[in-house]
PDB file of C-alpha atoms in Angstrom:
ATOM      1  CA  MET A 363       6.257  22.074  -1.067  1.00  0.00           C
ATOM      2  CA  LYS A 364       3.720  22.076  -3.739  1.00  0.00           C
ATOM      3  CA  LYS A 365       4.012  19.321  -5.897  1.00  0.00           C
ATOM      4  CA  ASN A 366       4.447  20.055  -9.806  1.00  0.00           C
ATOM      5  CA  SER A 367       1.644  18.079 -12.933  1.00  0.00           C
ATOM      6  CA  SER A 368       4.082  15.502 -13.511  1.00  0.00           C
ATOM      7  CA  GLU A 369       4.879  14.566  -9.017  1.00  0.00           C
ATOM      8  CA  ARG A 370       0.924  14.278  -9.204  1.00  0.00           C
ATOM      9  CA  ILE A 371       0.982  11.949 -11.856  1.00  0.00           C
ATOM     10  CA  LEU A 372       3.535   9.436 -10.370  1.00  0.00           C
ATOM     11  CA  MET A 373       2.546   9.761  -6.907  1.00  0.00           C
ATOM     12  CA  LEU A 374      -1.402   8.868  -8.608  1.00  0.00           C
ATOM     13  CA  LEU A 375      -0.451   6.253 -10.726  1.00  0.00           C
ATOM     14  CA  LYS A 376       2.071   4.833  -8.253  1.00  0.00           C
ATOM     15  CA  MET A 377      -1.937   4.850  -5.606  1.00  0.00           C
ATOM     16  CA  ARG A 378      -3.497   3.898  -8.658  1.00  0.00           C
ATOM     17  CA  GLY A 379      -1.641   1.571 -10.878  1.00  0.00           C
ATOM     18  CA  GLU A 380      -2.486   2.439 -13.624  1.00  0.00           C
ATOM     19  CA  ALA A 381      -4.817   5.358 -15.171  1.00  0.00           C
ATOM     20  CA  THR A 382      -6.122   6.988 -18.306  1.00  0.00           C
ATOM     21  CA  ALA A 383      -5.417  10.493 -19.848  1.00  0.00           C
ATOM     22  CA  LEU A 384      -9.397  12.081 -19.023  1.00  0.00           C
ATOM     23  CA  LEU A 385      -8.943  10.064 -15.541  1.00  0.00           C
ATOM     24  CA  ILE A 386      -5.808  11.824 -15.238  1.00  0.00           C
ATOM     25  CA  SER A 387      -6.791  15.629 -15.750  1.00  0.00           C
ATOM     26  CA  GLU A 388      -9.687  15.229 -14.116  1.00  0.00           C
ATOM     27  CA  GLU A 389      -7.691  14.812 -10.478  1.00  0.00           C
ATOM     28  CA  LEU A 390      -5.269  16.847 -10.851  1.00  0.00           C
ATOM     29  CA  GLY A 391      -8.081  19.397 -13.253  1.00  0.00           C
ATOM     30  CA  VAL A 392      -6.246  20.156 -16.163  1.00  0.00           C
ATOM     31  CA  THR A 393      -7.659  19.497 -19.411  1.00  0.00           C
ATOM     32  CA  LYS A 394      -6.965  15.960 -21.124  1.00  0.00           C
ATOM     33  CA  GLU A 395      -4.243  18.307 -24.265  1.00  0.00           C
ATOM     34  CA  GLY A 396      -2.742  19.631 -20.727  1.00  0.00           C
ATOM     35  CA  ALA A 397      -2.467  15.381 -18.905  1.00  0.00           C
ATOM     36  CA  ARG A 398      -1.173  14.470 -22.602  1.00  0.00           C
ATOM     37  CA  LYS A 399       1.483  16.520 -22.160  1.00  0.00           C
ATOM     38  CA  HIS A 400       2.595  16.011 -19.291  1.00  0.00           C
ATOM     39  CA  LEU A 401       2.155  12.373 -19.850  1.00  0.00           C
ATOM     40  CA  LEU A 402       4.404  12.319 -23.143  1.00  0.00           C
ATOM     41  CA  ASN A 403       7.071  13.895 -21.300  1.00  0.00           C
ATOM     42  CA  LEU A 404       7.598  11.202 -18.201  1.00  0.00           C
ATOM     43  CA  SER A 405       7.100   8.855 -21.074  1.00  0.00           C
ATOM     44  CA  ASN A 406      10.352  10.048 -22.449  1.00  0.00           C
ATOM     45  CA  ALA A 407      11.951  10.067 -19.190  1.00  0.00           C
ATOM     46  CA  ASN A 408      11.204   5.941 -19.055  1.00  0.00           C
ATOM     47  CA  LEU A 409       9.040   7.063 -16.129  1.00  0.00           C
ATOM     48  CA  VAL A 410       5.967   5.940 -17.574  1.00  0.00           C
ATOM     49  CA  LYS A 411       4.712   3.725 -20.425  1.00  0.00           C
ATOM     50  CA  ALA A 412       1.239   3.146 -21.807  1.00  0.00           C
ATOM     51  CA  THR A 413      -0.822   0.030 -23.227  1.00  0.00           C
ATOM     52  CA  GLU A 414      -3.599  -0.001 -25.515  1.00  0.00           C
ATOM     53  CA  LYS A 415      -6.737  -1.984 -23.810  1.00  0.00           C
ATOM     54  CA  SER A 416      -9.347  -2.922 -26.027  1.00  0.00           C
ATOM     55  CA  GLU A 417     -12.579  -1.822 -23.934  1.00  0.00           C
ATOM     56  CA  GLY A 418     -15.513  -3.732 -26.919  1.00  0.00           C
ATOM     57  CA  VAL A 419     -16.194  -1.856 -29.230  1.00  0.00           C
ATOM     58  CA  GLY A 420     -14.657   0.690 -30.562  1.00  0.00           C
ATOM     59  CA  ARG A 421     -10.547   2.167 -30.061  1.00  0.00           C
ATOM     60  CA  PRO A 422      -8.762   0.589 -27.548  1.00  0.00           C
ATOM     61  CA  SER A 423      -8.224   2.647 -24.809  1.00  0.00           C
ATOM     62  CA  THR A 424      -4.767   4.142 -23.566  1.00  0.00           C
ATOM     63  CA  TYR A 425      -3.757   2.594 -20.094  1.00  0.00           C
ATOM     64  CA  TYR A 426      -0.667   5.422 -18.346  1.00  0.00           C
ATOM     65  CA  SER A 427       1.544   3.166 -15.255  1.00  0.00           C
ATOM     66  CA  LEU A 428       4.770   3.287 -14.073  1.00  0.00           C
ATOM     67  CA  THR A 429       7.854   1.689 -14.937  1.00  0.00           C
ATOM     68  CA  ASP A 430      10.730   0.467 -13.214  1.00  0.00           C
ATOM     69  CA  LYS A 431      12.082   3.621 -12.990  1.00  0.00           C
ATOM     70  CA  GLY A 432       9.238   5.576 -11.754  1.00  0.00           C
ATOM     71  CA  LEU A 433       8.723   3.153  -9.012  1.00  0.00           C
ATOM     72  CA  SER A 434      12.203   3.874  -7.780  1.00  0.00           C
ATOM     73  CA  ARG A 435      10.824   6.977  -7.277  1.00  0.00           C
ATOM     74  CA  PHE A 436       8.986   5.635  -4.281  1.00  0.00           C
ATOM     75  CA  PRO A 437      12.385   4.035  -2.638  1.00  0.00           C
ATOM     76  CA  ASP A 438      11.940   0.885   0.322  1.00  0.00           C
ATOM     77  CA  THR A 439      13.772   2.793   3.121  1.00  0.00           C
ATOM     78  CA  HIS A 440      16.691   1.844   4.047  1.00  0.00           C
ATOM     79  CA  ALA A 441      16.796  -1.308   1.256  1.00  0.00           C
ATOM     80  CA  ASP A 442      20.253  -2.842   1.446  1.00  0.00           C
ATOM     81  CA  VAL A 443      21.611  -2.130   4.775  1.00  0.00           C
ATOM     82  CA  THR A 444      18.360  -3.790   5.778  1.00  0.00           C
ATOM     83  CA  VAL A 445      18.714  -7.345   3.935  1.00  0.00           C
ATOM     84  CA  GLN A 446      22.402  -7.088   5.027  1.00  0.00           C
ATOM     85  CA  LEU A 447      21.921  -6.734   8.790  1.00  0.00           C
ATOM     86  CA  LEU A 448      18.642  -9.330   8.478  1.00  0.00           C
ATOM     87  CA  ARG A 449      21.008 -11.868   6.743  1.00  0.00           C
ATOM     88  CA  SER A 450      23.854 -11.186   9.754  1.00  0.00           C
ATOM     89  CA  VAL A 451      21.126 -12.351  12.474  1.00  0.00           C
ATOM     90  CA  LYS A 452      20.010 -15.185  10.724  1.00  0.00           C
ATOM     91  CA  LYS A 453      23.469 -16.817   9.577  1.00  0.00           C
ATOM     92  CA  LEU A 454      24.813 -15.611  13.275  1.00  0.00           C
ATOM     93  CA  LEU A 455      22.300 -16.055  15.821  1.00  0.00           C
ATOM     94  CA  GLY A 456      20.388 -18.165  13.786  1.00  0.00           C
ATOM     95  CA  ASP A 457      15.696 -18.552  12.816  1.00  0.00           C
ATOM     96  CA  ASN A 458      14.978 -17.553  16.613  1.00  0.00           C
ATOM     97  CA  ALA A 459      16.996 -14.300  16.860  1.00  0.00           C
ATOM     98  CA  LEU A 460      15.030 -13.248  13.691  1.00  0.00           C
ATOM     99  CA  ASP A 461      11.977 -14.831  15.248  1.00  0.00           C
ATOM    100  CA  LEU A 462      12.169 -12.249  18.560  1.00  0.00           C
ATOM    101  CA  LEU A 463      13.237  -9.894  16.836  1.00  0.00           C
ATOM    102  CA  ILE A 464      10.112  -9.552  14.322  1.00  0.00           C
ATOM    103  CA  SER A 465       8.071 -10.396  17.469  1.00  0.00           C
ATOM    104  CA  ASP A 466       9.687  -7.963  19.599  1.00  0.00           C
ATOM    105  CA  ARG A 467       8.199  -4.839  16.605  1.00  0.00           C
ATOM    106  CA  GLU A 468       5.315  -6.792  16.468  1.00  0.00           C
ATOM    107  CA  GLU A 469       4.426  -5.918  20.595  1.00  0.00           C
ATOM    108  CA  THR A 470       5.753  -2.197  19.618  1.00  0.00           C
ATOM    109  CA  VAL A 471       3.912  -1.693  16.768  1.00  0.00           C
ATOM    110  CA  TYR A 472       0.529  -2.817  18.564  1.00  0.00           C
ATOM    111  CA  ASN A 473       0.994  -0.882  21.140  1.00  0.00           C
ATOM    112  CA  ARG A 474       1.326   2.811  19.733  1.00  0.00           C
ATOM    113  CA  TYR A 475      -1.115   2.109  17.161  1.00  0.00           C
ATOM    114  CA  GLU A 476      -3.460   0.869  20.128  1.00  0.00           C
ATOM    115  CA  LYS A 477      -2.794   3.494  22.293  1.00  0.00           C
ATOM    116  CA  GLU A 478      -3.933   5.723  19.061  1.00  0.00           C
ATOM    117  CA  MET A 479      -6.814   4.309  19.059  1.00  0.00           C
ATOM    118  CA  LYS A 480      -8.617   4.193  22.290  1.00  0.00           C
ATOM    119  CA  GLY A 481     -11.708   5.344  22.415  1.00  0.00           C
ATOM    120  CA  SER A 482     -12.530   4.228  19.190  1.00  0.00           C
ATOM    121  CA  GLU A 483     -15.937   2.551  18.965  1.00  0.00           C
ATOM    122  CA  THR A 484     -16.264   2.182  15.124  1.00  0.00           C
ATOM    123  CA  LEU A 485     -13.933  -0.344  12.016  1.00  0.00           C
ATOM    124  CA  GLU A 486     -14.600   4.095  10.421  1.00  0.00           C
ATOM    125  CA  GLN A 487     -12.652   5.269  13.159  1.00  0.00           C
ATOM    126  CA  LYS A 488     -10.752   2.784  13.911  1.00  0.00           C
ATOM    127  CA  LEU A 489      -9.326   2.671  10.005  1.00  0.00           C
ATOM    128  CA  ASN A 490      -9.367   6.657   9.986  1.00  0.00           C
ATOM    129  CA  ILE A 491      -6.682   6.033  11.929  1.00  0.00           C
ATOM    130  CA  LEU A 492      -5.077   3.234  11.029  1.00  0.00           C
ATOM    131  CA  SER A 493      -4.498   4.575   7.836  1.00  0.00           C
ATOM    132  CA  LYS A 494      -2.972   7.729   8.819  1.00  0.00           C
ATOM    133  CA  MET A 495      -0.684   6.262  11.233  1.00  0.00           C
ATOM    134  CA  ARG A 496       0.456   3.942   8.327  1.00  0.00           C
ATOM    135  CA  SER A 497       0.512   6.809   5.647  1.00  0.00           C
ATOM    136  CA  GLU A 498       3.271   8.449   8.044  1.00  0.00           C
ATOM    137  CA  GLU A 499       5.620   5.801   7.847  1.00  0.00           C
ATOM    138  CA  GLY A 500       5.537   5.751   4.363  1.00  0.00           C
ATOM    139  CA  TYR A 501       2.871   2.794   3.037  1.00  0.00           C
ATOM    140  CA  MET A 502       0.277   5.638   1.401  1.00  0.00           C
ATOM    141  CA  ALA A 503      -2.299   4.256   3.287  1.00  0.00           C
ATOM    142  CA  GLU A 504      -6.560   4.890   2.640  1.00  0.00           C
ATOM    143  CA  TRP A 505      -9.384   2.851   3.106  1.00  0.00           C
ATOM    144  CA  LYS A 506     -12.308   1.954   0.718  1.00  0.00           C
ATOM    145  CA  LYS A 507     -15.744   0.640   1.648  1.00  0.00           C
ATOM    146  CA  GLU A 508     -17.880  -1.906  -1.254  1.00  0.00           C
ATOM    147  CA  ASP A 509     -21.110  -3.496  -0.307  1.00  0.00           C
ATOM    148  CA  ASN A 510     -20.517  -5.018   2.658  1.00  0.00           C
ATOM    149  CA  ALA A 511     -16.859  -5.190   2.527  1.00  0.00           C
ATOM    150  CA  TYR A 512     -14.045  -2.664   3.683  1.00  0.00           C
ATOM    151  CA  TYR A 513     -10.329  -3.217   1.937  1.00  0.00           C
ATOM    152  CA  LEU A 514      -7.109  -1.461   4.157  1.00  0.00           C
ATOM    153  CA  ILE A 515      -5.129  -0.145   0.683  1.00  0.00           C
ATOM    154  CA  GLU A 516      -1.072   0.219   1.484  1.00  0.00           C
ATOM    155  CA  ASN A 517      -0.370   1.055  -1.938  1.00  0.00           C
ATOM    156  CA  HIS A 518       4.001   1.528  -0.810  1.00  0.00           C
ATOM    157  CA  CYS A 519       5.947  -0.717   0.993  1.00  0.00           C
ATOM    158  CA  PRO A 520       8.415   1.207   2.240  1.00  0.00           C
ATOM    159  CA  ILE A 521       9.909  -1.797   4.114  1.00  0.00           C
ATOM    160  CA  CYS A 522       9.877  -4.541   0.990  1.00  0.00           C
ATOM    161  CA  ALA A 523      13.283  -5.380   0.409  1.00  0.00           C
ATOM    162  CA  ALA A 524      13.197  -6.267   4.738  1.00  0.00           C
ATOM    163  CA  ALA A 525       9.453  -8.527   3.737  1.00  0.00           C
ATOM    164  CA  THR A 526      11.170 -10.061   0.794  1.00  0.00           C
ATOM    165  CA  GLU A 527      13.822 -11.208   2.444  1.00  0.00           C
ATOM    166  CA  CYS A 528      12.223 -12.521   5.609  1.00  0.00           C
ATOM    167  CA  GLN A 529       7.624 -12.811   4.570  1.00  0.00           C
ATOM    168  CA  GLY A 530       7.786 -12.814   8.667  1.00  0.00           C
ATOM    169  CA  PHE A 531       7.708  -8.566   8.833  1.00  0.00           C
ATOM    170  CA  CYS A 532       4.249  -8.990   6.836  1.00  0.00           C
ATOM    171  CA  ARG A 533       2.376 -12.019   8.508  1.00  0.00           C
ATOM    172  CA  SER A 534       4.013  -9.459  11.921  1.00  0.00           C
ATOM    173  CA  GLU A 535       1.833  -6.750   9.977  1.00  0.00           C
ATOM    174  CA  LEU A 536      -1.571  -9.382   9.363  1.00  0.00           C
ATOM    175  CA  HIS A 537      -1.601  -9.789  12.918  1.00  0.00           C
ATOM    176  CA  ASN A 538      -1.725  -7.097  14.405  1.00  0.00           C
ATOM    177  CA  PHE A 539      -4.284  -5.577  11.528  1.00  0.00           C
ATOM    178  CA  ARG A 540      -6.748  -8.213  12.920  1.00  0.00           C
ATOM    179  CA  LYS A 541      -6.503  -7.153  16.776  1.00  0.00           C
ATOM    180  CA  LEU A 542      -6.417  -3.834  15.813  1.00  0.00           C
ATOM    181  CA  VAL A 543     -10.006  -4.572  13.687  1.00  0.00           C
ATOM    182  CA  GLY A 544     -11.492  -7.161  16.582  1.00  0.00           C
ATOM    183  CA  SER A 545     -12.471  -9.922  16.594  1.00  0.00           C
ATOM    184  CA  GLU A 546     -15.807  -9.051  15.395  1.00  0.00           C
ATOM    185  CA  TYR A 547     -14.115  -8.689  11.442  1.00  0.00           C
ATOM    186  CA  GLU A 548     -11.986 -11.578   9.298  1.00  0.00           C
ATOM    187  CA  MET A 549      -9.573  -9.632   7.991  1.00  0.00           C
ATOM    188  CA  GLU A 550      -7.411 -11.562   4.584  1.00  0.00           C
ATOM    189  CA  ARG A 551      -5.189  -9.763   2.546  1.00  0.00           C
ATOM    190  CA  VAL A 552      -5.820 -10.091  -1.241  1.00  0.00           C
ATOM    191  CA  GLU A 553      -3.308  -8.269  -2.742  1.00  0.00           C
ATOM    192  CA  TYR A 554       0.332  -8.356  -2.280  1.00  0.00           C
ATOM    193  CA  ILE A 555       3.516  -6.487  -3.046  1.00  0.00           C
ATOM    194  CA  VAL A 556       5.719  -9.159  -2.467  1.00  0.00           C
ATOM    195  CA  GLU A 557       3.940 -11.628  -5.094  1.00  0.00           C
ATOM    196  CA  ASN A 558       4.209  -8.630  -7.728  1.00  0.00           C
ATOM    197  CA  GLY A 559       1.296  -7.115  -7.183  1.00  0.00           C
ATOM    198  CA  ASN A 560       0.985  -3.212  -7.097  1.00  0.00           C
ATOM    199  CA  ARG A 561      -0.404  -2.378  -4.042  1.00  0.00           C
ATOM    200  CA  CYS A 562      -1.267  -4.987  -0.385  1.00  0.00           C
ATOM    201  CA  VAL A 563      -4.866  -4.767  -0.270  1.00  0.00           C
ATOM    202  CA  TYR A 564      -6.582  -6.334   3.379  1.00  0.00           C
ATOM    203  CA  LYS A 565      -9.940  -7.095   3.134  1.00  0.00           C
ATOM    204  CA  ILE A 566     -12.862  -6.800   6.091  1.00  0.00           C
ATOM    205  CA  LYS A 567     -15.890  -8.245   7.088  1.00  0.00           C
ATOM    206  CA  ASN A 568     -17.759  -8.510   9.428  1.00  0.00           C
ATOM    207  CA  ARG A 569     -18.280 -12.096  10.604  1.00  0.00           C
ATOM    208  CA  ALA A 570     -21.944 -11.886  11.174  1.00  0.00           C
ATOM    209  CA  ASN A 571     -22.139 -10.414   7.565  1.00  0.00           C
ATOM    210  CA  ARG A 572     -20.313 -13.494   6.039  1.00  0.00           C
ATOM    211  CA  MET A 573     -21.997 -15.489   3.681  1.00  0.00           C
TER     212      MET A 573
END
């Protein structure tokens, strides 16, 4: 089903964090006035908020971003049930059982990703597959290259509540990513949803190019 303009704006703001009416109009292929009209309706529905930012000489620019209500349109998958289960495992069986659960999930996920990446020779080929698979799982993933570094970007976390309750999930995912891209690359998380970031961003650099 084709998304309407308001839904596309919400998706764009989720992906970008914030954007001006001009950028939104260009991305959606509508006039700036048309974008402003949609933004006004979204603002009246308390889904979008506006912030003025000074950018040197001239009038401040208006940037739009999602409110908490807007962010709630991208839900955490089965958040309450997941958190309750994690707490029950920890209470009844202890931290070791929780670690075993996370390790088992880590191995299962790695094997699935590694199977899909068989035959991929370059980092870009691997990132194409990884971002596609992560997007299918609800992470709204993409990647880009800037200068000598690559960035794997996840604009949403469908297990955010579980990751907040037990950050072993996040360590597990980073460990898998590092194994998948290969030992010739170093990979670090430079933005983190659990620590109030808008998204999770992983920076990847070839160790041979490290300054």
